[in-house]
Short mmCIF file of C-alpha atoms in Angstrom, two decimals:
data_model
loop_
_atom_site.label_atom_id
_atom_site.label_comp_id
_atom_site.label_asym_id
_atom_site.label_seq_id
_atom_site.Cartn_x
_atom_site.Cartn_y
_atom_site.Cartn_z
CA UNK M 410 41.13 39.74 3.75
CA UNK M 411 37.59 39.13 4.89
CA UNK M 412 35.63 42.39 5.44
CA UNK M 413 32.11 42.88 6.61
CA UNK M 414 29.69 45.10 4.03
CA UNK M 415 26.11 45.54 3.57
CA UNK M 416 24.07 43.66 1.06
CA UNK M 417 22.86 46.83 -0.46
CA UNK M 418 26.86 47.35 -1.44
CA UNK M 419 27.30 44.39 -3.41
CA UNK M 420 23.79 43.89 -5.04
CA UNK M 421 20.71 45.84 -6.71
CA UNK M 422 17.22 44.93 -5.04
CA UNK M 423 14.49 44.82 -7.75
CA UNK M 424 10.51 45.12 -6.63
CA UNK M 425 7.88 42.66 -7.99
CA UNK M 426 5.49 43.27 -10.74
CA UNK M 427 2.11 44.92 -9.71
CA UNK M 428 -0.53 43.17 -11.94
CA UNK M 429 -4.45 43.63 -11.18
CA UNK M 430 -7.02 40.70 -10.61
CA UNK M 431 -7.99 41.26 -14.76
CA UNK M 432 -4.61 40.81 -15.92
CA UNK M 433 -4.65 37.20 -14.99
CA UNK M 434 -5.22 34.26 -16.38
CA UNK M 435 -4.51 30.85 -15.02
CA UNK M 436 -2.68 28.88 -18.20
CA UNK M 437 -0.16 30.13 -20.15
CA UNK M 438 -0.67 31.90 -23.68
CA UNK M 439 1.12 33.13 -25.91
CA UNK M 440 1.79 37.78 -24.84
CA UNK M 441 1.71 35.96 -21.22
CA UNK M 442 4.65 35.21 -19.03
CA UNK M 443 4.51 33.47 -15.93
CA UNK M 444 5.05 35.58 -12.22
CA UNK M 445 5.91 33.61 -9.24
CA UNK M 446 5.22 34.39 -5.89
CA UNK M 447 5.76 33.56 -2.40
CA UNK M 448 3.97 30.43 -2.29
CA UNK M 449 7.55 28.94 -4.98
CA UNK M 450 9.78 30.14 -2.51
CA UNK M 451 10.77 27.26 -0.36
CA UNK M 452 13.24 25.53 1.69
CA UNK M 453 14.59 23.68 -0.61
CA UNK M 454 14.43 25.91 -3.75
CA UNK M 455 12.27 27.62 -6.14
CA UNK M 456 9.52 25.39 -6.99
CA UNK M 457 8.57 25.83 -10.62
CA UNK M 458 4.93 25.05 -11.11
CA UNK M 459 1.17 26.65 -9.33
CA UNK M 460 1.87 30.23 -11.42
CA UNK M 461 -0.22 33.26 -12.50
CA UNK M 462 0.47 34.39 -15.80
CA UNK M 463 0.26 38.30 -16.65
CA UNK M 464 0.79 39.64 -19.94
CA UNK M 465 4.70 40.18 -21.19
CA UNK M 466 4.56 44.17 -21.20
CA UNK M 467 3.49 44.13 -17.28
CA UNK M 468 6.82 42.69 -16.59
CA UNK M 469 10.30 44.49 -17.58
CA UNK M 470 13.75 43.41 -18.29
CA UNK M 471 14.54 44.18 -15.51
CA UNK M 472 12.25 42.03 -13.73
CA UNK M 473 12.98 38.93 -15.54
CA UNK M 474 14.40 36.40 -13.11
CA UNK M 475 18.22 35.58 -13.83
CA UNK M 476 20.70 32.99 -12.27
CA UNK M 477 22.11 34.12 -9.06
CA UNK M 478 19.31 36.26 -7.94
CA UNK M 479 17.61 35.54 -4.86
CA UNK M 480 13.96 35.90 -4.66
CA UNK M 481 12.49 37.07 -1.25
CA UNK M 482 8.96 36.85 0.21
CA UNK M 483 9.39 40.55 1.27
CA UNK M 484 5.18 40.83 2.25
CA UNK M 485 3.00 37.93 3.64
CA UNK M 486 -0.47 37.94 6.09
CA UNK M 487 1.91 35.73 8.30
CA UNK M 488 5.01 36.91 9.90
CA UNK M 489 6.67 33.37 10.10
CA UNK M 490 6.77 33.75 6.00
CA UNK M 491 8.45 36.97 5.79
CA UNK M 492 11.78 36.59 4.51
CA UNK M 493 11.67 33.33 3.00
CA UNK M 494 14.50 33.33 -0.05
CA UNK M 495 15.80 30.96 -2.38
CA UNK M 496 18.14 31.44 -5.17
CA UNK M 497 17.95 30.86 -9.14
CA UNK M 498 19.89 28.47 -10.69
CA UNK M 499 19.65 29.51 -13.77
CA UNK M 500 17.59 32.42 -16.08
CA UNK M 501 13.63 31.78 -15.77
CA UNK M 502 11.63 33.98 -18.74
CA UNK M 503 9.29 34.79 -16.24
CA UNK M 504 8.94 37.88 -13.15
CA UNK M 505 8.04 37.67 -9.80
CA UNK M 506 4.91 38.99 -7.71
CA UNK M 507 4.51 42.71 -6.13
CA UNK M 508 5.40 40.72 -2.81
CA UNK M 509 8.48 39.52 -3.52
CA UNK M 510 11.39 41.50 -3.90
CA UNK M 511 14.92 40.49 -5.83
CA UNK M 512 18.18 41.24 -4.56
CA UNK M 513 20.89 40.74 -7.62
CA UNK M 514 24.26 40.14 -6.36
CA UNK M 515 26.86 41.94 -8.50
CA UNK M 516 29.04 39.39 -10.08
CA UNK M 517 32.59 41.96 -9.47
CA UNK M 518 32.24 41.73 -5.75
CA UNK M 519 30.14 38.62 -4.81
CA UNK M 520 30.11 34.96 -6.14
CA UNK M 521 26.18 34.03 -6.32
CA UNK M 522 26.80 30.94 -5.22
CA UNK M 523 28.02 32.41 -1.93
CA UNK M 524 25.71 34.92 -1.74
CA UNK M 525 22.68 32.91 -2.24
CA UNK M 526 23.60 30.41 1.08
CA UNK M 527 24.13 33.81 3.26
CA UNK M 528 19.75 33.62 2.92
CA UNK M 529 19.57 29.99 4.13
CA UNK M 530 21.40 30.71 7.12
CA UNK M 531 20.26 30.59 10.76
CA UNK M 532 22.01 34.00 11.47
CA UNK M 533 19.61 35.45 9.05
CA UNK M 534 16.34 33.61 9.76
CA UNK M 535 17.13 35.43 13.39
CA UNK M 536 17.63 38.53 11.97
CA UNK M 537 14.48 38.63 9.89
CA UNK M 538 12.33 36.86 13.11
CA UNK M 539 13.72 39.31 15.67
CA UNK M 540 13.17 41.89 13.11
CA UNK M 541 9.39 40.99 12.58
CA UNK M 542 8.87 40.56 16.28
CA UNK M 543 10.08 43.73 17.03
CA UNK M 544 8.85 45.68 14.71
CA UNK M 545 5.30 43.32 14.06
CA UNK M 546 5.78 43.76 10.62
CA UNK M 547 4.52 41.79 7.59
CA UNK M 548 6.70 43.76 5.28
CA UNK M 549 10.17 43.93 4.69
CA UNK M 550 11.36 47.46 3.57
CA UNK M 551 14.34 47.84 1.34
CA UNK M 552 16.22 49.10 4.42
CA UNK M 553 15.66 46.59 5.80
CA UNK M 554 17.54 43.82 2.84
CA UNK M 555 20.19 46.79 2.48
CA UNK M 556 21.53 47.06 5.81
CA UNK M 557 21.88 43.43 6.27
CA UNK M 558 25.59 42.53 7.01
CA UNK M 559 27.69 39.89 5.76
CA UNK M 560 30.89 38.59 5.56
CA UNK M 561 32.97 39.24 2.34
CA UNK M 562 36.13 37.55 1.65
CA UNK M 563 38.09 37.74 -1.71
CA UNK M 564 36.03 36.16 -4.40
CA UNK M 565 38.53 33.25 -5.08
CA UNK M 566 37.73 32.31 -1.11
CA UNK M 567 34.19 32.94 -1.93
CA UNK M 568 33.62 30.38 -4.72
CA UNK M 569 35.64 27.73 -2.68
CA UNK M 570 33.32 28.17 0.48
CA UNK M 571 30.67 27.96 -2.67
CA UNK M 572 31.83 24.54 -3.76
CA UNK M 573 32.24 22.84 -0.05
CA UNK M 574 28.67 24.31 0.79
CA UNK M 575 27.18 23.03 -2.89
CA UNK M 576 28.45 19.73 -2.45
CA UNK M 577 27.30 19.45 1.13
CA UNK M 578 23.51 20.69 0.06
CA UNK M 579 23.81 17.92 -2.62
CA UNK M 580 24.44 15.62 -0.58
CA UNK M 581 21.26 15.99 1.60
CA UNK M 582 19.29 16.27 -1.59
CA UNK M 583 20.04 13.24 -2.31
CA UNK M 584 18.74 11.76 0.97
CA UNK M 585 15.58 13.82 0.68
CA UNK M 586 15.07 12.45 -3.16
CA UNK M 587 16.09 8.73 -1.66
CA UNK M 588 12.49 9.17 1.12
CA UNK M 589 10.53 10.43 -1.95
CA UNK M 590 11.19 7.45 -4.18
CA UNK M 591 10.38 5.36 -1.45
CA UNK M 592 6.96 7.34 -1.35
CA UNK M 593 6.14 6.81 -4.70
CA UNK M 594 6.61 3.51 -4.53
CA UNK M 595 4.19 2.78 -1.85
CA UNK M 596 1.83 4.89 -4.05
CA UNK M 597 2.76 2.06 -6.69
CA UNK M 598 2.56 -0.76 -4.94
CA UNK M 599 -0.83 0.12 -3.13
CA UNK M 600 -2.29 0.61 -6.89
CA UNK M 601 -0.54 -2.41 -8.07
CA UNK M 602 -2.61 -4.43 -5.28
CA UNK M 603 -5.90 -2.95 -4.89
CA UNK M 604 -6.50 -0.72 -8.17
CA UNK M 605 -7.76 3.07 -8.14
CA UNK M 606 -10.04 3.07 -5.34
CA UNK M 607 -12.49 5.11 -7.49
CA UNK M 608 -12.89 2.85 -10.11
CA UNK M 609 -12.43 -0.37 -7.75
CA UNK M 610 -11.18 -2.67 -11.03
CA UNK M 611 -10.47 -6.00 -8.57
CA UNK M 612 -14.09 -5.80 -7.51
CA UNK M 613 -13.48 -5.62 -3.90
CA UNK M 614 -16.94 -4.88 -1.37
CA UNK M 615 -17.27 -1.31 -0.64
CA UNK M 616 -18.29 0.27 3.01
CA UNK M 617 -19.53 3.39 3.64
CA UNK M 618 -16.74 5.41 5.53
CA UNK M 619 -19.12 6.02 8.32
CA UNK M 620 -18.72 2.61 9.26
CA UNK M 621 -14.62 2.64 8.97
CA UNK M 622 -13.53 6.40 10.47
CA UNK M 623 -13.98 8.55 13.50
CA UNK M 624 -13.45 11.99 12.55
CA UNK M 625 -12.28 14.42 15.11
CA UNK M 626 -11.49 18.35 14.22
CA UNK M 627 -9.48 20.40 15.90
CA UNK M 628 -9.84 22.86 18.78
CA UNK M 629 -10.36 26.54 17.91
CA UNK M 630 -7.27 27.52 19.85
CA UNK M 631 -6.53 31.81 20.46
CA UNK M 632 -3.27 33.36 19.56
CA UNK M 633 -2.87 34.15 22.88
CA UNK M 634 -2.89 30.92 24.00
CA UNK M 635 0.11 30.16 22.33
CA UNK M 636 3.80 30.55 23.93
CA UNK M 637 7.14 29.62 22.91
CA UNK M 638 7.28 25.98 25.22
CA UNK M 639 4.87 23.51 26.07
CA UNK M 640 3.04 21.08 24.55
CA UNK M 641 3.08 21.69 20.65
CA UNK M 642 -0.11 22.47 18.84
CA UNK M 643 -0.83 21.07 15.16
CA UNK M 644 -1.56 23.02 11.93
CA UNK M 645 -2.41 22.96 9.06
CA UNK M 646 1.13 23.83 7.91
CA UNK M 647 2.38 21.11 10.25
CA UNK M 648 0.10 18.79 8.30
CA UNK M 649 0.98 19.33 4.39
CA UNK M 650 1.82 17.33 1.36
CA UNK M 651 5.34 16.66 1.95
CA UNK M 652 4.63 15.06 5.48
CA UNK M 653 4.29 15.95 9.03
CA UNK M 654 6.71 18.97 9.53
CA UNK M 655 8.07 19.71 12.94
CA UNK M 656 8.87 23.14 12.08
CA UNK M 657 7.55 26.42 13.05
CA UNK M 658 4.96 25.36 16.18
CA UNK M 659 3.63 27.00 18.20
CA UNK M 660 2.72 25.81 22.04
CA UNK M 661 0.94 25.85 24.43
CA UNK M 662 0.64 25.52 28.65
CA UNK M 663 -3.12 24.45 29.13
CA UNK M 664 -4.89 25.05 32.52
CA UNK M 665 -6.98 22.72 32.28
CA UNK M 666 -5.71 19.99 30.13
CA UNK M 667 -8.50 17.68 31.57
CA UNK M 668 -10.59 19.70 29.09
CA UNK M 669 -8.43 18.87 26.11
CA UNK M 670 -8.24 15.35 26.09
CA UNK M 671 -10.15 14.79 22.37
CA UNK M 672 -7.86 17.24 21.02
CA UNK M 673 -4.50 14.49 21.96
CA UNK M 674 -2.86 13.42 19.53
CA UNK M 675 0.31 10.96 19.95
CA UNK M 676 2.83 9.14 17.39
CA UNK M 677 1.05 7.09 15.02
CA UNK M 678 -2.26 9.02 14.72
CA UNK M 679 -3.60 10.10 11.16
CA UNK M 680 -4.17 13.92 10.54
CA UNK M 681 -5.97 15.31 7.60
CA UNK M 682 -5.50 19.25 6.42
CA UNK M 683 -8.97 20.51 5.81
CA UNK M 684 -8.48 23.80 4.25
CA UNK M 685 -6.51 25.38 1.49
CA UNK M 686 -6.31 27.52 -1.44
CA UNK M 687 -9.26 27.17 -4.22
CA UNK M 688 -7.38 25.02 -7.28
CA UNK M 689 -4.13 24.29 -5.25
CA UNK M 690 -2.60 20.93 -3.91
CA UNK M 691 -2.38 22.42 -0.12
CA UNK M 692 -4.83 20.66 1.17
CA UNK M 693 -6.59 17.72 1.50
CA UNK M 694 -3.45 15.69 2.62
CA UNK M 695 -2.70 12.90 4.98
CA UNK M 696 0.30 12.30 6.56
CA UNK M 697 1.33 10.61 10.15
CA UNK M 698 2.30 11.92 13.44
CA UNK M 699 5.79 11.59 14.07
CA UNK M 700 7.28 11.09 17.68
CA UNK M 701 9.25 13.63 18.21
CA UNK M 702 7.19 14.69 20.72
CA UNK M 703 4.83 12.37 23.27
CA UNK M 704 2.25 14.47 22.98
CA UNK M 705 0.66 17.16 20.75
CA UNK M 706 -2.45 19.28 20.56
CA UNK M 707 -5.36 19.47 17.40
CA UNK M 708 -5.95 22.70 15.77
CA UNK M 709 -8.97 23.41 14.22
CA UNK M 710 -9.00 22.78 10.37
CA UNK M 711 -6.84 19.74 10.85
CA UNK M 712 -8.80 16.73 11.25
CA UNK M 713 -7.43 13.20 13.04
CA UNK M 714 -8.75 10.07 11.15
CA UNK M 715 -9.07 7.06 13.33
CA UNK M 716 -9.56 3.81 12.06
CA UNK M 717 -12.47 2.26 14.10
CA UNK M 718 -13.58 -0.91 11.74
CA UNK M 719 -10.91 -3.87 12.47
CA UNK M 720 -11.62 -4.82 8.78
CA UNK M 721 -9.62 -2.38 7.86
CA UNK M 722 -5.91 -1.39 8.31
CA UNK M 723 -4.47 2.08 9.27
CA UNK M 724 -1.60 1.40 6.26
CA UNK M 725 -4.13 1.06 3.86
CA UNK M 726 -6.69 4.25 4.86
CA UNK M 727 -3.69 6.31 5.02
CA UNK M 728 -3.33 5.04 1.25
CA UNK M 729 -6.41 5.27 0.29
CA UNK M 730 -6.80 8.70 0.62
CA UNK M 731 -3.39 9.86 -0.59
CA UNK M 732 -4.40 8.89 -4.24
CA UNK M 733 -5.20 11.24 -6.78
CA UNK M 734 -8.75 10.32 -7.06
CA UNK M 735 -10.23 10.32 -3.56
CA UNK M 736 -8.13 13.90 -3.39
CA UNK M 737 -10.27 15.08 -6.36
CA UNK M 738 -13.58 13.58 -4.72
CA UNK M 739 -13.61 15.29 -1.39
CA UNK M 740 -11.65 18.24 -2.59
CA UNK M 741 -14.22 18.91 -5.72
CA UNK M 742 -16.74 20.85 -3.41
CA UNK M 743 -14.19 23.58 -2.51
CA UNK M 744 -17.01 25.46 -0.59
CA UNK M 745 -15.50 28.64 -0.96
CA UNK M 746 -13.90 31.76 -3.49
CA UNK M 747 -10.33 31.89 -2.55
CA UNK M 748 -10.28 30.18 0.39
CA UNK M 749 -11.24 26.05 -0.07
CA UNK M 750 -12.93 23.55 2.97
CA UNK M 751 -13.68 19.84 3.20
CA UNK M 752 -16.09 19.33 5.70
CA UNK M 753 -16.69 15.60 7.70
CA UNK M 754 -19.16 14.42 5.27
CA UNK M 755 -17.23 14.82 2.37
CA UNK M 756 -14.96 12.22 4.12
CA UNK M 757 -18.23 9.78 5.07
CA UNK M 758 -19.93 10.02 1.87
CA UNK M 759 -16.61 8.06 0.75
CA UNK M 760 -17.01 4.36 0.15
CA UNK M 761 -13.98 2.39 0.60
CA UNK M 762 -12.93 -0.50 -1.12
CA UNK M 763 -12.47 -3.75 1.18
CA UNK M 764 -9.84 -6.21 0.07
CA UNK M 765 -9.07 -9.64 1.77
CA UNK M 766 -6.97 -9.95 5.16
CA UNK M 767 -4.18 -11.39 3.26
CA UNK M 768 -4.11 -8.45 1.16
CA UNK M 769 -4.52 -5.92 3.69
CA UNK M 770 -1.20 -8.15 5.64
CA UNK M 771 1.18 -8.33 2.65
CA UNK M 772 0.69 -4.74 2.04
CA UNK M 773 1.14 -3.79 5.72
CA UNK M 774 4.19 -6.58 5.78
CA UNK M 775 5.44 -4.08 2.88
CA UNK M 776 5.14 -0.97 4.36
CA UNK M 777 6.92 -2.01 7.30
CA UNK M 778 9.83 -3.43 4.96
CA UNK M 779 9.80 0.14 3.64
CA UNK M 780 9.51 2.16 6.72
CA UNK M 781 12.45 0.72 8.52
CA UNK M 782 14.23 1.90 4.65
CA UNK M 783 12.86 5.14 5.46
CA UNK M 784 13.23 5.08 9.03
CA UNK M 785 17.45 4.69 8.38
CA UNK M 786 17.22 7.18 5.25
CA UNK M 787 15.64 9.87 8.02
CA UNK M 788 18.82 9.33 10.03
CA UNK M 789 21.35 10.28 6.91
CA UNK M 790 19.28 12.97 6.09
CA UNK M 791 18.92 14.43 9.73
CA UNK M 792 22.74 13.94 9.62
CA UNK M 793 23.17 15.44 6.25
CA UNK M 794 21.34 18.58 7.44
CA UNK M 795 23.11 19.10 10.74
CA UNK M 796 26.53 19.16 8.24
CA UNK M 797 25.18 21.39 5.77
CA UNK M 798 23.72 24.08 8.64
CA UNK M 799 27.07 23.58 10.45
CA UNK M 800 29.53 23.95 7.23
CA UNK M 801 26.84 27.42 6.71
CA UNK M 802 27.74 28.94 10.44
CA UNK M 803 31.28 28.16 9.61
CA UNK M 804 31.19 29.45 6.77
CA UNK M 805 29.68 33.41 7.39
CA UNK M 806 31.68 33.12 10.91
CA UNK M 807 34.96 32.97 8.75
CA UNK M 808 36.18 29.55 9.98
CA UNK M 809 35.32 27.36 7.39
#
């Protein structure tokens, strides 16, 4: 028989280790552990790398990540990030930031499996949202984990709720790993046509960026500009590494759109995140507005990249800066401590290889071969999702 109990029943919450700015050091050694914080926790799972390692005594037993626990950003500067959680699959020797928080699902009375998808759910994204907007907090107490509610049937129901849910998250894995290797292999194929752009080993004639780009930054929109419908405003979250994410905008309903125009930008255009974290991958990125709106709005520290020499193709700028080696040449300045900046002439100081039009053709004839690829691999993994989400509500509404 399904009941309904309290997280703080059927698991211990564990705080973070508190470390100073002097215990740190940025590679690991040997008396040093590794400490992850909120910036691993992510949608789709921990991500191992970008630590901070303390030395071993700071951290306890206790606060040595094991399988089954579920790590939670419990404090962030941004409400939107409070409550972000994702599970371990198996023991890490390492603890977890003064931010985070671990809740520890006891084995007796909860499978971890089960009890690590209750986090991914919609039902408790609301609770944690409606909680922050309530409240306007940036922290989550322990009362707050504790009298969460969820739905407990016997643990031989659990684990087979477990296995339908694990095989439907695999399954959109799988499409999400399918888009990446298609990725990476435009990253190939670009450098097994035209060479590192830094180096320039086929010889091509460079031109100064100047005379390829228009640059246009964003507009210095207020918070309370913003509502919850309208026209959707771009940020730098919305413009990251992984692509253009949809998620978590915020709108707006100009007055005067007239005044706006510059800041359009439409399916197609290329956007450019200016500003980051000092020695992190978070910035610097290029990625492609995708049409799932007609129209969107430019924030500032987001920068749209329009190709204005006909020389040129938008396939292969977008290319072109996405390697490794223009990232580390406009990204080298940082111009700042914690907080890094690329300004516009970082970007025109650039000069950019130009190969011939037959080149620039085959690889755009390419791309297009691999978009369409993509373009159906989207469609599995949109309907992937929409299974997995649905299979969750069943799930923790006890009709699955």
């Amino acid at each position: 028989m399904t009941q309904i109990v309290k997280i703080g029943n059927i698991s211990t919450q564990i705080r973070g280790v508190s470390y100073s700015k002097s215990d740190v050091i940025a590679n690991m050694q040997d008396g040093y552990l590794p400490v992850l914080r909120a910036n691993n926790i992510q949608e789709q799972g921990l991500v191992l790398d970008d630590f901070v390692y303390v030395p071993e005594s700071k951290i306890s037993e206790k606060q040595r990540i094991l399988a089954g626990d579920v790590i939670i950003a419990a404090s962030s500067g941004s409400i939107s990030l409070v409550g972000k959680a994702a599970s371990a699959k198996e023991d890490i020797n390492a603890g977890f930031g003064a931010f985070c928080k671990i809740l520890r699902p006891n084995t007796e009375l909860v499978d971890p499996r089960y009890f690590a998808n209750y986090f991914q759910t919609q039902k408790y994204r609301q609770i944690i949202s409606n909680l922050a907007a309530g409240a306007n907090i940036n922290n989550l107490k322990n009362e707050h984990l504790d009298d969460l509610e969820i739905p407990l049937p016997p643990l031989a129901e659990q684990r087979r709720i477990a296995s339908i849910l694990d095989q439907a998250d695999e399954l959109r894995q799988k499409r999400q790993q399918a888009i990446e290797k298609l990725d990476q292999l435009l990253q190939a194929t670009f450098i097994d046509m035209f060479g590192d752009p830094v180096s320039n080993p086929k010889g091509w004639e460079r031109v100064s960026a100047k005379n390829v780009l228009k640059i246009q930054g964003g507009f210095a929109f207020s918070s309370t500009d913003f509502s919850k419908s309208g026209i959707p405003v771009v940020k730098i979250g919305n413009a990251n590494k992984l692509g253009f994410s949809t998620e978590k905008f915020d709108f707006i309903i100009p007055q005067y759109p007239e005044k706006l125009t510059q800041y359009e930008l439409r399916s197609g255009d290329l956007l450019m995140s200016l500003t980051g974290t000092v020695g992190k991958d978070d910035y610097g990125n290029i990625t492609e507005v995708t049409d799932d709106y007609d129209l969107y709005y430019l924030n500032q520290r987001v920068a749209k990249l329009e190709v204005t020499n006909t020389l040129f193709s938008k396939n292969y700028i977008r290319y072109f800066f996405s390697q490794s080696s223009i990232k580390a040449l406009i990204t080298k300045n940082n111009r700042g401590v914690r907080q890094a900046n690329i300004s516009n002439s970082d970007l025109y100081e650039l000069d950019i290889p130009l190969p011939t039009k037959a080149q620039l053709d085959k690889f755009d004839s390419f791309i297009e071969s691999i978009n369409e690829t993509k373009r159906y691999s989207k469609v599995q993994l949109i309907s992937s999702n929409k299974l997995f989400f649905a299979l969750q509500n069943q799930a923790f509404n006890g009709t699955l």
